[in-house]
């Protein structure tokens, strides 16, 4: 008895329209059912529509080189799941080449609706960039905030996607936790700082969204990288971390935002512990130096008194 497939019951155009309404995970699952669905699910326009729905910044003019360099299906596979922390490369294995240029596609959401989209191209081959602390600003603080008539935002409800791509190699990685890992208030300006972070290679990629006091309007969006001691990572070090993360496996579990927050909190605890341990060592060294100095002074006084 012949087996009837869904392709025999529905026209290819109808199936293609239905596949365009699926999310990325469901579309990938549908492509594993039959050869016909696999061919329909491989349509680049379907994945392009999915990428544009996920990251509105890809529709901006600055994202055209990125769209031309990375196929939409590869872009979604790279940037939608969470990156896993790359381990140490085995002996004899070549490290992936560092990018010569980075393109950041940044999208901020509030209540599920797109709030702000930016595309930032960063040349990454100059000596100044390689030696300086890594920092990319999607919204610079010098720009004026949104008009006062706009509705106020709830910082805790913000969501962020920060896709960093290497157009030369056609790879990308999302370095945002999507959901906030912490919401703090700046001690001086009173701004609310909403932090999104992932830990890769023992370093923390932290994107900070600053919201103005009172109105909650976004005044700054920036990405920086810190090591385990809290020191800023240089541009060259960040490029090596990004190149390894782009090649590393991905995590597609639904609880990854909570896992990202847990890894961030563990990173903060370890950094605090290292700082306290360093302070104790320095206090012990100071005490030993003071004791030696006191002993030298007493010895000199004793020598003078016994003459």
C-alpha atoms as one frame of an Amber mdcrd trajectory, in Angstrom:
protein
   0.000   0.000   0.000   1.434   3.379  -1.041   2.198   5.854   1.702   0.568
   9.268   1.420   2.725  12.203   2.424   1.760  15.767   3.183   3.215  16.816
  -0.171   0.612  14.628  -1.914  -2.228  16.360  -0.069  -1.159  20.003  -0.300
   0.346  22.084  -3.068   3.963  23.167  -2.673   2.951  26.846  -2.548   0.576
  26.138   0.351   3.254  24.195   2.202   5.799  26.955   1.595   3.392  29.556
   3.006   2.811  27.369   6.072   6.532  26.870   6.632   7.108  30.630   6.591
   4.858  30.939   9.640   7.015  28.611  11.744   9.810  29.637  14.083  13.352
  28.495  13.449  13.281  25.410  15.654   9.971  24.198  14.195  11.175  24.865
  10.656  14.331  22.831  11.253  12.243  19.993  12.719   9.862  20.040   9.735
  12.788  19.714   7.343  13.621  16.333   8.923  10.213  14.768   8.152  10.401
  14.108   4.412  12.672  14.922   1.502  10.007  17.203   0.037   9.685  19.250
   3.200  13.468  19.390   3.441  13.638  20.934  -0.007  10.895  23.449   0.812
  12.465  24.325   4.180  15.799  25.026   2.479  14.305  27.972   0.587  16.569
  30.987   1.330  13.612  33.394   1.250  11.935  31.467   4.057  15.006  31.780
   6.268  15.527  35.410   5.227  11.987  36.257   6.349  12.627  34.403   9.600
  15.849  36.361  10.213  14.160  39.692   9.503  11.363  38.836  11.924  13.900
  37.865  14.593  16.343  40.743  14.028  14.749  43.879  12.478  18.203  45.494
  12.298  19.001  43.258   9.299  16.620  45.376   7.217  18.774  48.491   7.756
  21.086  49.623   4.935  24.193  48.954   7.016  23.328  45.248   7.204  23.475
  44.641   3.450  27.124  43.458   3.461  26.232  41.091   6.288  23.243  39.657
   4.399  25.384  39.213   1.295  28.220  37.451   3.150  26.240  35.016   5.326
  23.408  32.822   3.992  20.226  33.386   6.041  20.019  29.768   7.203  23.631
  29.853   8.454  23.026  33.208  10.131  20.001  31.884  11.994  21.837  28.697
  13.016  24.759  30.756  14.342  22.935  33.634  16.049  19.682  32.187  17.347
  21.051  29.560  19.808  23.265  30.447  22.735  27.021  29.964  22.232  28.849
  27.477  24.389  32.027  28.535  26.111  34.932  27.385  23.902  37.459  25.171
  25.634  41.200  25.147  25.170  42.294  24.121  21.700  44.003  20.700  21.563
  47.755  20.677  21.086  48.660  21.000  17.432  45.250  22.327  16.376  45.300
  25.663  14.601  43.281  28.489  16.099  40.622  30.071  13.882  41.796  33.303
  12.238  40.729  36.495  13.960  38.236  38.735  12.130  39.492  41.790  10.305
  36.119  43.515  10.620  33.127  43.063  12.905  29.517  43.900  12.085  27.134
  44.179  15.032  23.372  43.874  14.532  21.748  45.195  17.722  18.035  44.973
  18.532  16.305  46.137  21.708  12.766  44.971  22.445  10.189  46.028  25.013
   7.152  43.875  25.647   8.011  41.747  22.604   7.897  44.732  20.216  11.034
  46.150  18.532  12.154  49.334  20.267  15.544  50.150  18.756  17.685  48.672
  15.979  21.238  49.562  15.017  23.980  48.161  12.780  27.572  49.015  13.729
  30.594  48.206  11.556  33.869  48.045  13.492  37.256  47.872  11.699  39.330
  45.431  13.716  42.775  45.420  12.130  44.337  48.684  13.297  47.006  48.592
  16.039  44.937  51.053  18.063  41.944  48.697  18.104  44.024  45.598  18.890
  45.757  47.215  21.881  42.857  49.239  23.318  40.104  47.884  25.600  37.290
  46.459  23.504  34.133  48.558  23.446  31.393  48.965  20.830  28.656  51.561
  21.193  25.375  51.027  19.346  23.795  54.142  20.880  26.242  56.837  21.909
  25.534  58.856  25.030  26.016  62.164  23.228  22.888  61.595  21.196  19.728
  63.219  22.613  17.159  60.965  24.294  13.739  60.244  22.858  11.072  62.962
  23.100   9.397  63.373  26.466   6.009  62.612  24.901   7.024  58.995  24.219
   5.721  56.413  26.688   8.009  55.502  29.564   9.747  52.130  29.474  10.011
  49.435  32.102  13.749  48.596  32.127  13.217  45.120  33.570  11.036  44.222
  30.571  13.710  45.030  27.999  15.168  42.295  25.819  18.381  42.573  23.830
  19.959  40.733  20.914  23.550  41.589  19.965  24.716  39.592  16.940  28.426
  39.958  16.117  29.357  38.743  12.648  32.547  38.203  10.697  31.620  38.874
   7.045  34.940  37.542   5.751  34.395  34.064   7.195  30.605  34.073   7.030
  30.074  33.276  10.722  28.227  35.007  13.552  27.503  34.675  17.259  24.974
  36.256  19.614  26.733  37.635  22.706  23.612  38.693  24.622  21.706  36.796
  27.301  18.471  38.072  25.698  16.956  38.694  29.133  18.547  40.975  31.746
  20.997  39.366  34.153  20.909  42.417  36.453  19.152  45.777  36.745  21.055
  48.422  38.743  20.983  52.165  39.267  24.012  54.328  38.529  25.221  55.903
  41.750  25.897  59.322  40.168  23.568  59.889  37.194  20.603  57.949  38.578
  20.232  56.084  35.291  18.967  52.507  35.295  21.573  50.117  33.902  20.113
  46.958  32.375  22.855  44.382  31.840  22.844  41.460  29.390  25.838  39.135
  29.597  27.276  35.804  28.489  30.462  34.170  29.765  32.756  32.856  27.012
  36.273  31.571  27.463  36.388  32.705  31.100  35.550  36.304  30.117  32.316
  38.250  30.405  30.691  39.838  27.363  28.420  42.469  28.878  26.014  44.656
  26.926  24.610  47.534  28.968  21.428  49.438  28.164  21.253  52.758  30.048
  17.785  54.203  30.646  17.235  57.813  31.689  15.987  58.484  35.192  12.248
  59.100  35.305  11.338  58.648  31.626  13.202  55.357  31.129  14.248  56.333
  27.587  17.305  54.501  26.226  20.340  56.794  26.354  23.183  54.352  25.675
  23.727  50.799  24.424  27.300  49.486  24.601  29.221  46.204  24.642  32.419
  45.577  26.641  34.445  42.541  27.726  36.047  41.829  31.112  38.317  39.034
  32.287  38.031  37.109  35.561  39.871  39.866  37.470  37.567  42.615  36.227
  40.144  44.070  33.823  39.071  45.175  30.355  40.005  42.761  27.572  41.869
  44.225  24.607  40.555  44.231  21.071  42.938  41.451  20.045  41.907  39.263
  22.980  38.234  39.846  22.218  38.724  38.921  18.555  40.260  35.594  19.587
  37.349  34.911  21.962  34.809  35.753  19.259  36.560  33.617  16.640  36.540
  30.629  19.017  32.897  31.224  19.990  31.817  31.340  16.351  33.335  27.892
  15.812  32.060  26.418  19.095  28.862  24.336  19.380  25.558  26.001  20.185
  23.014  25.473  22.948  19.355  25.383  21.936  17.609  24.599  25.208  14.658
  26.701  26.326  16.199  27.402  29.745  19.360  28.943  28.309  18.440  32.514
  29.420  18.258  31.273  33.020  21.516  29.367  32.530  23.173  32.504  31.163
  22.084  34.430  34.251  23.375  31.658  36.526  26.775  31.665  34.777  26.902
  35.448  35.062  26.198  35.329  38.797  28.846  32.621  39.235  31.333  34.770
  37.303  30.563  37.755  39.568  30.986  35.624  42.710  34.325  34.281  41.522
  35.535  37.761  40.630  34.526  39.008  44.073  36.297  36.058  45.701  39.467
  36.696  43.705  39.327  40.371  44.672  38.923  39.547  48.353  41.724  36.972
  48.200  44.004  39.527  46.525  43.128  42.102  49.210  43.981  39.579  51.957
  47.329  38.768  50.330  48.157  42.457  50.012  47.185  43.053  53.657  49.429
  40.159  54.716  52.330  41.534  52.669  51.803  44.995  54.209  51.790  43.438
  57.683  55.005  41.541  57.005  56.681  44.672  55.632  55.553  46.637  58.688
  56.890  43.921  61.005  60.248  43.835  59.219  60.470  47.634  59.326  59.651
  47.653  63.042  62.269  44.968  63.682  64.912  46.983  61.793  64.056  50.145
  63.736  64.173  48.313  67.081  67.482  46.709  66.157  68.975  50.090  65.296
  67.682  51.619  68.528  69.052  48.684  70.519  72.431  49.032  68.819  72.557
  52.734  69.640  71.487  52.175  73.249  74.135  49.495  73.853  77.075  51.610
  72.677
